[in-house]
XYZ file of C-alpha atoms in Angstrom:
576
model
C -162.524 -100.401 -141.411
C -165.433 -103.032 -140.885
C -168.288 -102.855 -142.500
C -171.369 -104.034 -141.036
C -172.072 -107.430 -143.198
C -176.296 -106.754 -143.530
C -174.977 -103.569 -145.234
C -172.942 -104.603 -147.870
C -176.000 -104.206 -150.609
C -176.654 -100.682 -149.284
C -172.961 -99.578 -149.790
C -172.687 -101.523 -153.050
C -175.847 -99.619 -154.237
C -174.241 -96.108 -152.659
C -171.814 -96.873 -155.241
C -173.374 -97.507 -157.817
C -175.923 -94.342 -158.003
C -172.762 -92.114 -157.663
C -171.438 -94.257 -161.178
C -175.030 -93.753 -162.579
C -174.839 -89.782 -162.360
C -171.700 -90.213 -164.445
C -173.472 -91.886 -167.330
C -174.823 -90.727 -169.932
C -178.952 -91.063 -171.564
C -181.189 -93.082 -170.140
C -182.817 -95.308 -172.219
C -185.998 -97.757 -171.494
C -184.852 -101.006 -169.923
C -185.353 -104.744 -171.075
C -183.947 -108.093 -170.997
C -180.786 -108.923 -168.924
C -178.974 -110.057 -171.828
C -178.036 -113.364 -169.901
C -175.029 -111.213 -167.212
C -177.188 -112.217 -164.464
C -175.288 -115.957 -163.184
C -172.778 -115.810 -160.372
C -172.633 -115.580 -156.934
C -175.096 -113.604 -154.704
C -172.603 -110.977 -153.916
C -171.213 -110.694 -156.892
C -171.916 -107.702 -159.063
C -174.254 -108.084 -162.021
C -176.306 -106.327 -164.565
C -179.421 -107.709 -162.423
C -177.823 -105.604 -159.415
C -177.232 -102.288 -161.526
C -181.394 -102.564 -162.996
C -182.314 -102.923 -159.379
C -180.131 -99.986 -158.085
C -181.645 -98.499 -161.169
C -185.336 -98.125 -159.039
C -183.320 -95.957 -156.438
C -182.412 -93.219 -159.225
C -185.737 -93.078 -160.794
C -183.687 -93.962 -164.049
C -183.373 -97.215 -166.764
C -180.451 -98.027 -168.635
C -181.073 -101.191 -171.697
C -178.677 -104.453 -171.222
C -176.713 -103.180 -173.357
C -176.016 -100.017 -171.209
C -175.757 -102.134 -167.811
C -173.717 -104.375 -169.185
C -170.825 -101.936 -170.713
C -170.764 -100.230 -167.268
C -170.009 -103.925 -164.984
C -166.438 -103.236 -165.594
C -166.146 -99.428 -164.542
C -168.580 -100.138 -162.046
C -166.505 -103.201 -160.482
C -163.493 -100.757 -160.534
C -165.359 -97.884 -158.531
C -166.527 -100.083 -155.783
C -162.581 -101.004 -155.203
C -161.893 -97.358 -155.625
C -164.512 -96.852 -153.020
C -163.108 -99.179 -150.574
C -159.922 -97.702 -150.704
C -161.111 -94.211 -149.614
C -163.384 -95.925 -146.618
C -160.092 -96.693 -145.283
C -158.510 -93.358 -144.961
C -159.409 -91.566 -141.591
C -161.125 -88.536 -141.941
C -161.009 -86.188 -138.782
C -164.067 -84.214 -137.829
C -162.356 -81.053 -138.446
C -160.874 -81.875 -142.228
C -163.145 -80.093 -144.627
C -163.970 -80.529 -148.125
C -161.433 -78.693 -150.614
C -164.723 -76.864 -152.172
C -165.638 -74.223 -149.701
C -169.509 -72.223 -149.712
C -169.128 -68.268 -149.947
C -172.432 -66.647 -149.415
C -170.664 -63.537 -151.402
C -171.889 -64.197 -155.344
C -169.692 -62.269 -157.707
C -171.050 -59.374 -158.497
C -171.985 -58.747 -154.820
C -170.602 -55.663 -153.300
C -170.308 -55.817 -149.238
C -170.558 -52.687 -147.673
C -167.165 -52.390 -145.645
C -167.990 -51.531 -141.520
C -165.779 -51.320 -139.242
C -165.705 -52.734 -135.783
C -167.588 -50.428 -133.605
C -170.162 -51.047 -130.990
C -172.463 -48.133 -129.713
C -174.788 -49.402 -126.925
C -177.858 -47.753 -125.407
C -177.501 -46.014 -121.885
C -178.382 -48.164 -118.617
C -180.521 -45.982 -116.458
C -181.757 -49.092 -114.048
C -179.897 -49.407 -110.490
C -178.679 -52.737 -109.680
C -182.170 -54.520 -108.364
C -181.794 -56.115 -104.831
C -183.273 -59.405 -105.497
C -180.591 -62.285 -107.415
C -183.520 -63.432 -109.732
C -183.915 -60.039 -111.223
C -180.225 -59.502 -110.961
C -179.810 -63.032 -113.069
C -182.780 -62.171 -115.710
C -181.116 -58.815 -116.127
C -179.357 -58.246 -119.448
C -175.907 -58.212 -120.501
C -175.759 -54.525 -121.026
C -177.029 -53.557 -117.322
C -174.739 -56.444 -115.845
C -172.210 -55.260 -117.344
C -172.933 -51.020 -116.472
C -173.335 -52.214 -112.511
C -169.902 -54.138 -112.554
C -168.144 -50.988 -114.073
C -169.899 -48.911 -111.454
C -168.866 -51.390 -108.692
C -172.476 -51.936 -107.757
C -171.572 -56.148 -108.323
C -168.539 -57.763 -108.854
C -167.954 -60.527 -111.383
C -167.486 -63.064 -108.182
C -170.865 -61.876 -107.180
C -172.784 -62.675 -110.520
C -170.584 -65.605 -111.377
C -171.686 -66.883 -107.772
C -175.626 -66.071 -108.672
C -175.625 -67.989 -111.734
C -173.835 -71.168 -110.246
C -176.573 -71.257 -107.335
C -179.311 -71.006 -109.715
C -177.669 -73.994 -112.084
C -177.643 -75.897 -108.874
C -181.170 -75.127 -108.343
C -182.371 -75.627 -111.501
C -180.288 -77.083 -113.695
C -181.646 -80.807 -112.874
C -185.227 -79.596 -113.844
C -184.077 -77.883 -116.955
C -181.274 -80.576 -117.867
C -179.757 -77.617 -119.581
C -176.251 -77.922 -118.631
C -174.042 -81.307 -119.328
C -171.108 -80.329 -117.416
C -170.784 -77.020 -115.101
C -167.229 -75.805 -114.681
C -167.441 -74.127 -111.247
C -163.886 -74.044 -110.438
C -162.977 -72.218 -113.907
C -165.664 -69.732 -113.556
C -164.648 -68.964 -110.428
C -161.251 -68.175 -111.667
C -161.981 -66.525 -114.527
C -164.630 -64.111 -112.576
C -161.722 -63.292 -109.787
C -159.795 -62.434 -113.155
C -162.205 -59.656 -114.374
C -162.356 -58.168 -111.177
C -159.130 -58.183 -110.898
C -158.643 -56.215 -114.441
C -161.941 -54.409 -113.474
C -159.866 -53.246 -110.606
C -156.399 -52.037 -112.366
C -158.577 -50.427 -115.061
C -158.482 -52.647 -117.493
C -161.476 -53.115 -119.602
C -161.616 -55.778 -122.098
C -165.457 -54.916 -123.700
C -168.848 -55.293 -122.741
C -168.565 -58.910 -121.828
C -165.687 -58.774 -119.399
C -167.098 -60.339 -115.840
C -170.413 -61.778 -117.704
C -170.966 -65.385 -117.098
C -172.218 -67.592 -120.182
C -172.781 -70.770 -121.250
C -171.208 -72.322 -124.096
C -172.505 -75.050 -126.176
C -171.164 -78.692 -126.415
C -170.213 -78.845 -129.862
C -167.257 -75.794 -129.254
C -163.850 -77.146 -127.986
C -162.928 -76.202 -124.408
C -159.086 -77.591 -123.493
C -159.303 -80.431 -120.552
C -163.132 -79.479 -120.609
C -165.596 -82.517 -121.572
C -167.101 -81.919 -124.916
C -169.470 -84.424 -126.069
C -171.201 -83.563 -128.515
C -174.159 -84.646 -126.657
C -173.565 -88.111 -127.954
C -172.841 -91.523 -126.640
C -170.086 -92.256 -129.121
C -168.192 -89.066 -127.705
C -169.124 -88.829 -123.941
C -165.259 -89.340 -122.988
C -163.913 -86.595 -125.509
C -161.381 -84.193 -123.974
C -160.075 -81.635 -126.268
C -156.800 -80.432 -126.364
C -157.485 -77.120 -127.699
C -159.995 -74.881 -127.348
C -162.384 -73.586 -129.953
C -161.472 -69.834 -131.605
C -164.572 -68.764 -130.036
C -164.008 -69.961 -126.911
C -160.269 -68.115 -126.635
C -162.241 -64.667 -127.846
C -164.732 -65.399 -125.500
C -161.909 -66.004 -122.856
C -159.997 -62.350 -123.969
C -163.387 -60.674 -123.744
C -163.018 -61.452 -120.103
C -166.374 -63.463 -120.457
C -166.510 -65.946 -117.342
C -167.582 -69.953 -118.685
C -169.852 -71.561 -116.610
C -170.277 -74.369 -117.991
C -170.748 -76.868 -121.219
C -175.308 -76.133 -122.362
C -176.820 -78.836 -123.726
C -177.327 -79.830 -127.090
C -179.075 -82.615 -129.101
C -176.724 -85.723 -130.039
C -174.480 -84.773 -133.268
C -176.604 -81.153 -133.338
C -180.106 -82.858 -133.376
C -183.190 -82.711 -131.336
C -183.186 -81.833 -127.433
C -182.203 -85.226 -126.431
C -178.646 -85.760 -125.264
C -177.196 -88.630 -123.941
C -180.214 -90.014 -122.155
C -181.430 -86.739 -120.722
C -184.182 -84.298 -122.450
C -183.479 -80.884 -122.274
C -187.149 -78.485 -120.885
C -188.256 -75.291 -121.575
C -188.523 -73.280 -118.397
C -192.003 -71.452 -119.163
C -193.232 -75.249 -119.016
C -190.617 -77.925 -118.348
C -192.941 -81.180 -119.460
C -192.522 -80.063 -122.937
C -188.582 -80.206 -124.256
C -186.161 -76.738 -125.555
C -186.377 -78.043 -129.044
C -182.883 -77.847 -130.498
C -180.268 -78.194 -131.028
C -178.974 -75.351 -129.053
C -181.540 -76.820 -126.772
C -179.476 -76.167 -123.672
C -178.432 -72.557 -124.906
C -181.757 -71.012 -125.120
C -182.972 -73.308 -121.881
C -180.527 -72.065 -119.749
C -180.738 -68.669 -121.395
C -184.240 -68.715 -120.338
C -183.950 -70.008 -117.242
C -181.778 -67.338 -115.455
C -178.952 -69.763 -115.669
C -176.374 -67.452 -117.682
C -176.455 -63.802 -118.657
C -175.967 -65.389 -122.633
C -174.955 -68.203 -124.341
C -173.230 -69.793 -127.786
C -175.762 -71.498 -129.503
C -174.886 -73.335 -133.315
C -177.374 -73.009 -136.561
C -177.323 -76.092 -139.399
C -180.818 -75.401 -140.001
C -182.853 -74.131 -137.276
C -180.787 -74.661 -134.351
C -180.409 -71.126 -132.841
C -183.775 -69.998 -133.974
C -186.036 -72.961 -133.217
C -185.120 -73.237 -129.158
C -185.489 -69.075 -129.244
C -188.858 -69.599 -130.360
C -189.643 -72.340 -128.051
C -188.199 -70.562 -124.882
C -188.421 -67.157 -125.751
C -185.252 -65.906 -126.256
C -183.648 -63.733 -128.619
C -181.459 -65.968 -131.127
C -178.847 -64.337 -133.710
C -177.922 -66.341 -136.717
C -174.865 -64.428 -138.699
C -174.148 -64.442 -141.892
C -172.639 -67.843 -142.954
C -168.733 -66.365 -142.440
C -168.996 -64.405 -139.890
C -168.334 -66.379 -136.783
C -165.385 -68.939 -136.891
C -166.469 -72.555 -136.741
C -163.073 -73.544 -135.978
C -163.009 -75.648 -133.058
C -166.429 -76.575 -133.153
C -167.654 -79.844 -134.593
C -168.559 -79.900 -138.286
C -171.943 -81.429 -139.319
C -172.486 -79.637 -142.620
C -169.622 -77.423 -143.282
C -171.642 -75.325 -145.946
C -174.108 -74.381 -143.840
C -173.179 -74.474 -140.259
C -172.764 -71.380 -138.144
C -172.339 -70.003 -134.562
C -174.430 -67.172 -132.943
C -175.274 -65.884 -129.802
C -178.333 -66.622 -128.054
C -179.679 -63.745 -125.255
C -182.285 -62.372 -123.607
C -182.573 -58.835 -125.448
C -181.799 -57.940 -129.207
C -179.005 -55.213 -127.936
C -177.163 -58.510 -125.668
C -176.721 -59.724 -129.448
C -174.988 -57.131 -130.774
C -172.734 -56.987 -127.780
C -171.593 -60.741 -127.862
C -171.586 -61.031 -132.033
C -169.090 -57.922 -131.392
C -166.519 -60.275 -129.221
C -166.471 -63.228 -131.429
C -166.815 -61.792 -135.204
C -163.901 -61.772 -137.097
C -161.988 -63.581 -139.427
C -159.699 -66.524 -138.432
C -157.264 -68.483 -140.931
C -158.212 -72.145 -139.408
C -161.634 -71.574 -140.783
C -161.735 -72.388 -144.528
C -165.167 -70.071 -145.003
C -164.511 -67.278 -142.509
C -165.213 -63.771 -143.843
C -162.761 -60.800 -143.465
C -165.780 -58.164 -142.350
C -166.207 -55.980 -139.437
C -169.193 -55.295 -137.288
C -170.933 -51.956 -136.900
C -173.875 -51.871 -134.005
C -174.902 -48.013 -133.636
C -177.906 -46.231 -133.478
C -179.883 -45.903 -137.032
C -182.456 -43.904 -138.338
C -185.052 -46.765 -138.687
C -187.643 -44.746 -140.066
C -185.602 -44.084 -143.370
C -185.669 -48.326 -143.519
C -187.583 -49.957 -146.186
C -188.744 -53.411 -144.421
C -189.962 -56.175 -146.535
C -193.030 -58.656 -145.625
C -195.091 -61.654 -147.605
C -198.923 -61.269 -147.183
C -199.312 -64.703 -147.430
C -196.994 -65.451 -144.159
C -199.245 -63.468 -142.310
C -202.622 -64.080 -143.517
C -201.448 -68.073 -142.794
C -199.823 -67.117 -139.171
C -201.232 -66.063 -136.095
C -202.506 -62.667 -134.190
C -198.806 -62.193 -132.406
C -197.270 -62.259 -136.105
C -199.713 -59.570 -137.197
C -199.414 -57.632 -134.111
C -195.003 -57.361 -134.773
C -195.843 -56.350 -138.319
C -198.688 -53.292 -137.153
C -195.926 -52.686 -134.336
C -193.349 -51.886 -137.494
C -195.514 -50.045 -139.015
C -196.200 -48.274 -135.478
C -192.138 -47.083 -135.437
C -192.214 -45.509 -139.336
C -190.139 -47.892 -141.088
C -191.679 -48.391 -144.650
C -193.216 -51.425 -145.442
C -193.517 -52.990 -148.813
C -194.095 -56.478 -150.800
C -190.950 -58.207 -150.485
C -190.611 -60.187 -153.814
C -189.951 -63.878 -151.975
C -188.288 -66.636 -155.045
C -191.204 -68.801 -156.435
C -187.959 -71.126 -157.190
C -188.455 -75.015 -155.647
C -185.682 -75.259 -153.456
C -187.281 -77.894 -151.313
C -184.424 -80.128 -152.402
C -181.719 -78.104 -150.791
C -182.812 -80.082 -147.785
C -180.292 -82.674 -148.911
C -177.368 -80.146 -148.404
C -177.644 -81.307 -144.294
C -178.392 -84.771 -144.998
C -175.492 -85.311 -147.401
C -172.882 -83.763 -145.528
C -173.906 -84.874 -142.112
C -173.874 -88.533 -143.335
C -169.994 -87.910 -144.415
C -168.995 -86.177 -141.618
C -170.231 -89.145 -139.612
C -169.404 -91.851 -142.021
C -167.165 -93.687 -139.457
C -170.278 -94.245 -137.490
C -172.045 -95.681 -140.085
C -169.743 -97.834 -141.346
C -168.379 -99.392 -138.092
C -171.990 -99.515 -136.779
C -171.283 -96.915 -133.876
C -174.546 -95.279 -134.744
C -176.153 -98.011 -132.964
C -174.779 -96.358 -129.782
C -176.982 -93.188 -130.390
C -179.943 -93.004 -127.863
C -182.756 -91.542 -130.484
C -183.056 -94.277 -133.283
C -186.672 -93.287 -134.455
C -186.814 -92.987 -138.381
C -185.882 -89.524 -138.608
C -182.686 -89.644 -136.070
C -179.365 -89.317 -137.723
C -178.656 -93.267 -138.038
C -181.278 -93.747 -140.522
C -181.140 -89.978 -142.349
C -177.448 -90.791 -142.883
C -178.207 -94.375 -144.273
C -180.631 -92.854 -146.661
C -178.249 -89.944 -147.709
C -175.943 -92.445 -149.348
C -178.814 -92.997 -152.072
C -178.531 -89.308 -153.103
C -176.312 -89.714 -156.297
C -172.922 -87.412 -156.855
C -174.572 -86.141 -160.143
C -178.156 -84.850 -158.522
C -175.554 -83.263 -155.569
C -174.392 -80.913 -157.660
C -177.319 -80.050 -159.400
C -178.374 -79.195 -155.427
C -175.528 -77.170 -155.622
C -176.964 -75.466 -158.918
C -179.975 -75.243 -157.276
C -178.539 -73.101 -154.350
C -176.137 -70.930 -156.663
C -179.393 -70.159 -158.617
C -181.159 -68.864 -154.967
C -178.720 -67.040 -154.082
C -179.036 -65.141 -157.228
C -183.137 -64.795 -156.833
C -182.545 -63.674 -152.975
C -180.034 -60.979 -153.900
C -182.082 -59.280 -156.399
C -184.937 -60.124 -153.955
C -183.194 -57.845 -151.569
C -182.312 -54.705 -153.617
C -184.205 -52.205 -152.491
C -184.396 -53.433 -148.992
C -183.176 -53.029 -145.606
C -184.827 -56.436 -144.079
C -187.752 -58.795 -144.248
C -189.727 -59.862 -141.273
C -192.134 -62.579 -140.965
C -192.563 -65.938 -138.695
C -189.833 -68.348 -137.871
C -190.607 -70.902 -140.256
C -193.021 -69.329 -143.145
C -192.193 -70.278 -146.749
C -189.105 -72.324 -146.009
C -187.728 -69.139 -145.296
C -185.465 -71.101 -142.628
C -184.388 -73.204 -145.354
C -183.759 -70.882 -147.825
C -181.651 -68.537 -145.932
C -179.991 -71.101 -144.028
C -178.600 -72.028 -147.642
C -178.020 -68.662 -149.090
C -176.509 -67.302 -145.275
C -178.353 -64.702 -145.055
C -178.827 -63.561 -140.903
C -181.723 -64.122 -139.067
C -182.746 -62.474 -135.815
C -185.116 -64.059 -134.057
C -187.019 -62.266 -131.018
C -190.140 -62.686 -128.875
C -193.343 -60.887 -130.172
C -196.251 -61.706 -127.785
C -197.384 -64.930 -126.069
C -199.664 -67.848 -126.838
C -202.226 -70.778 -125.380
C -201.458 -73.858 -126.585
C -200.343 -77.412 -125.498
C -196.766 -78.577 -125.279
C -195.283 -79.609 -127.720
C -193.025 -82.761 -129.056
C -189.297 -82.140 -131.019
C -191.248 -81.820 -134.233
C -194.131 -80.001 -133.238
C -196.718 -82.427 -132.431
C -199.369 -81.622 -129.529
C -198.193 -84.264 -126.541
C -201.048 -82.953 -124.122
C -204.311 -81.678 -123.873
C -203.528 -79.256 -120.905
C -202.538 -75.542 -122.385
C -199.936 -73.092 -121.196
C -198.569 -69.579 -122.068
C -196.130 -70.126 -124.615
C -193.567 -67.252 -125.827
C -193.698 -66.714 -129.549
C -191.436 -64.886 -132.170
C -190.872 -63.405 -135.094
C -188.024 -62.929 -137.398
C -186.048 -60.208 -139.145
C -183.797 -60.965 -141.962
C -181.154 -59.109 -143.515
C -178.505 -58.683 -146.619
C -175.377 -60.542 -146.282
C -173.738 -58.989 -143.552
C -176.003 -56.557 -142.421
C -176.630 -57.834 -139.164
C -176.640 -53.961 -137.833
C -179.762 -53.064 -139.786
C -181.553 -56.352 -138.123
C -180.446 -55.512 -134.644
C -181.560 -52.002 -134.999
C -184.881 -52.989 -136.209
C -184.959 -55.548 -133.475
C -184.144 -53.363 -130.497
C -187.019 -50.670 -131.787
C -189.180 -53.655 -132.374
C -188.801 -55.059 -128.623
C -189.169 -51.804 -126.968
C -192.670 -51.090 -129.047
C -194.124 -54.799 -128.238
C -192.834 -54.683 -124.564
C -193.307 -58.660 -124.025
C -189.306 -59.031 -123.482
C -188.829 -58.631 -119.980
C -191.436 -61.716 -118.993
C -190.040 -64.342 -117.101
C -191.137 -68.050 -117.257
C -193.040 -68.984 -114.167
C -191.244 -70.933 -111.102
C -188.003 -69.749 -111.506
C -187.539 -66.788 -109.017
């Protein structure tokens, strides 16, 4: 493998920090001791003091020079393993498990109890589009629409649409088609295959469709054909869903910018989705699918719900198989659904939970979604998340309140976890190491300095030692957020308050995400920047969390929640 030449004392120095965490005490530094002649590429104890600065350690001459051996031999070790290929898919031997072990999951099994459609199929398409999966899928059983119908609805509107919202990279017409004549077909013999059978969806680009282009929404991959397709894409496929088409997502799971194409947010389409399940949630929002697959790292199903509105589920880390989808941090990535009500949610989690061998961290747990008692809930909140956030926060909270669930101080960890950030930056920049070493990063449109190119550059600074005191770091959160829990049936509070995102991102705890009210303000860049003076009505949300695996008690909260603040069934503007 080449390695790009105005690298070489970057990758030297990536080797060396990952020798320095193996050392042992630190000790105040001093004179070179006379190892510093050779040539300018050659390793010396003047090259280990500088590499020293990156570490925020000192070693004495005495120390650097006892180490120019071992550290000569690692850097040949190191070249050897840059040669092997590593495949996308291949991951690590150690494997995350949210579970700690004393930490008893309630066993459910897989039963899905949804609420009673009472609405008659509307006679305009727009309100037939905007319409949730639930009634969709009460008219087809009552014959009042036929899969071909709706499957032919959505594809006009993508044509319509889809080059304002940019929230579709490739629209498979031909197989939705098919796959719609299918469930009518099976609709017709009286076969039912679920809730989702004749619903059309959009799937993101990361999960593997066979023959179907799947690009990752990068430049490096905009040719890639799978062979297979992704585990969630075959249940999708025996739930009779129909695929429209491949949604958008930020290059390598980042950002709203794909290939050389923003995706928008339909309530106001100068400001982008946010990502990276930018597409997902655009098209989700849009009218341009009943529902959609959207993928979480950290953030990426709830940050484009709160920026278009819609209602984002991210499962328990486990739940949902990754297999088949690309890998950017296998510790913490996960797949979720991405609709228009909380109850839509619970009907597509249903289809594609489960457990599935060619996913090293998939969970063997079923999935109960039923009506609840929600007064008998005990829902935690953080005063200070409130008293810091804004009048459509406060109003969800009072709205709680409103339905009798109990309220009460939850006790959030006072730990510093800040540092966990480096779980995504790490493991991204070895998942994508081939880029960075044969200087295909280059070919990725968004180079600003906190793109992927130059995160992963910097990740290779983060030594092997301070990684797994990360690691620590996270075991010891998971601890504080379990005993955090006892006593509780979920915490609500906004998106992003007290690195919640972060924190339960690394713990996998779920996250619902839903719309609570609406705001004034001006649109807004990737990372949350005003871009214009000129205001708009934005959606906003607010989040539910849950135990490990215990999305039922979130979606139950979430339904009564949605019904009480009554915001859900606003549409953005224009797109009738």
């Amino acid at each position: 493998m080449d390695i790009k030449t105005d690298r070489r004392a970057l990758l030297r120095g990536a080797a060396l920090t990952g020798a320095f965490g193996a050392m042992g005490g630190c000790n105040p530094g001093g004179d070179d001791g006379g190892q510093n002649s050779g040539a300018e590429d050659d390793l010396t104890t003047k090259t280990i003091a500088a590499a020293e600065k990156l570490q925020g350690i000192e070693y004495t001459p005495q120390e650097r020079a006892m180490m120019l051996d071992d550290i000569e031999q690692r850097l040949t070790t190191l070249a050897a393993l840059r040669a092997i290929e590593f495949p996308n898919e291949l991951a690590p031997a150690c494997v995350f498990d949210p579970k700690l072990p004393r930490k008893k999951i309630p066993s459910q099994k897989n039963r899905l109890n949804l609420s009673e459609v009472t609405r008659d199929l509307p006679q305009s398409e727009a309100d037939i589009a905007f319409a949730s999966v639930v009634e969709q899928g009460h008219w087809l059983r009552a014959g009042a629409i036929t899969s071909a119908q709706l499957t032919d609805i959505y594809l006009r509107r993508i044509e319509k649409y889809n080059g304002t919202l940019n929230a579709y990279i490739t629209v498979t017409a031909d197989l939705a088609r098919a796959q719609a004549a299918k469930a009518d077909v099976d609709f017709a013999e009286g076969r039912d295959r679920g809730p989702l059978q004749g619903i059309p969806y959009g799937l993101k680009d990361l999960a593997d469709t066979k023959n179907v282009l799947t690009s990752w929404g990068a430049m490096p991959y905009k040719d890639r054909f799978p062979e297979t397709d992704a585990e969630v894409t075959r249940k999708l496929r025996r739930a009779g869903a129909v695929l429209l088409g491949k949604t958008a997502c930020g290059a390598i799971a980042y950002g709203d910018q794909w290939f050389a194409a923003t995706t928008r947010n339909p309530w106001y389409a100068e400001e982008g989705s946010s990502g990276s399940s930018a597409g997902s949630a655009s098209a989700v929002a849009g009218g341009l699918c009943a529902f959609s697959i959207g993928t979480e790292t950290l953030g990426s199903i709830i940050s484009p719900s709160e920026r278009c509105g819609t209602t984002g589920l991210r499962p328990t880390f486990g739940r949902v198989s990754r297999a088949g989808f690309m890998a950017l941090c296998w510790s913490l990535d996960k797949v979720g659904p991405i609709c228009r009500t909380v109850e839509d949610n619970a009907a597509v989690l249903s289809a594609i939970n489960g457990f599935d061998a060619d996913d090293p961290s998939a969970a063997r747990v079923g999935f109960t979604y039923e009506p609840q008692d929600i007064t008998k809930m005990t829902v935690g909140f953080v005063p200070a998340w409130f008293e810091e956030g804004d009048s459509a926060d406060r109003k969800a909270l009072e709205a709680l309140k409103d339905i009798g669930v109990t309220l009460k101080e939850f006790p959030w960890p006072e730990i510093d976890f800040g540092s966990l950030i480096e779980i995504v930056q790490v493991e991204a920049a070895a998942a994508f190491a081939d880029l960075t070493l044969s200087n295909r990063d280059d070919e990725l449109v968004w180079q600003a300095k906190e793109a992927w190119p130059n995160a992963w550059r910097a990740a290779r600074f983060v030594s092997a030692v301070d990684y797994v005191q990360i690691d620590r770091l996270r075991r010891r959160l998971m601890q504080d957020m379990m005993t955090a829990f006892e006593g509780f049936d979920a915490l609500i509070g906004p998106h992003f308050a007290g690195g919640a995102l972060l924190a339960t991102n690394a713990t996998g705890h779920p996250q619902l995400a839903l719309r609570a009210g609406f705001s004034q303000r001006p649109a807004l860049s990737l990372f949350d920047e005003p871009i214009q003076k000129q205001t708009f009505k934005a959606p906003r949300g607010i989040s539910l969390w849950a135990d490990l695996f215990e999305e039922r008690k979130i979606l139950a909260l979430g339904a009564a929640l949605e019904k009480k603040l009554s915001v859900s069934d606003q549409r953005p503007p224009n797109f009738d």
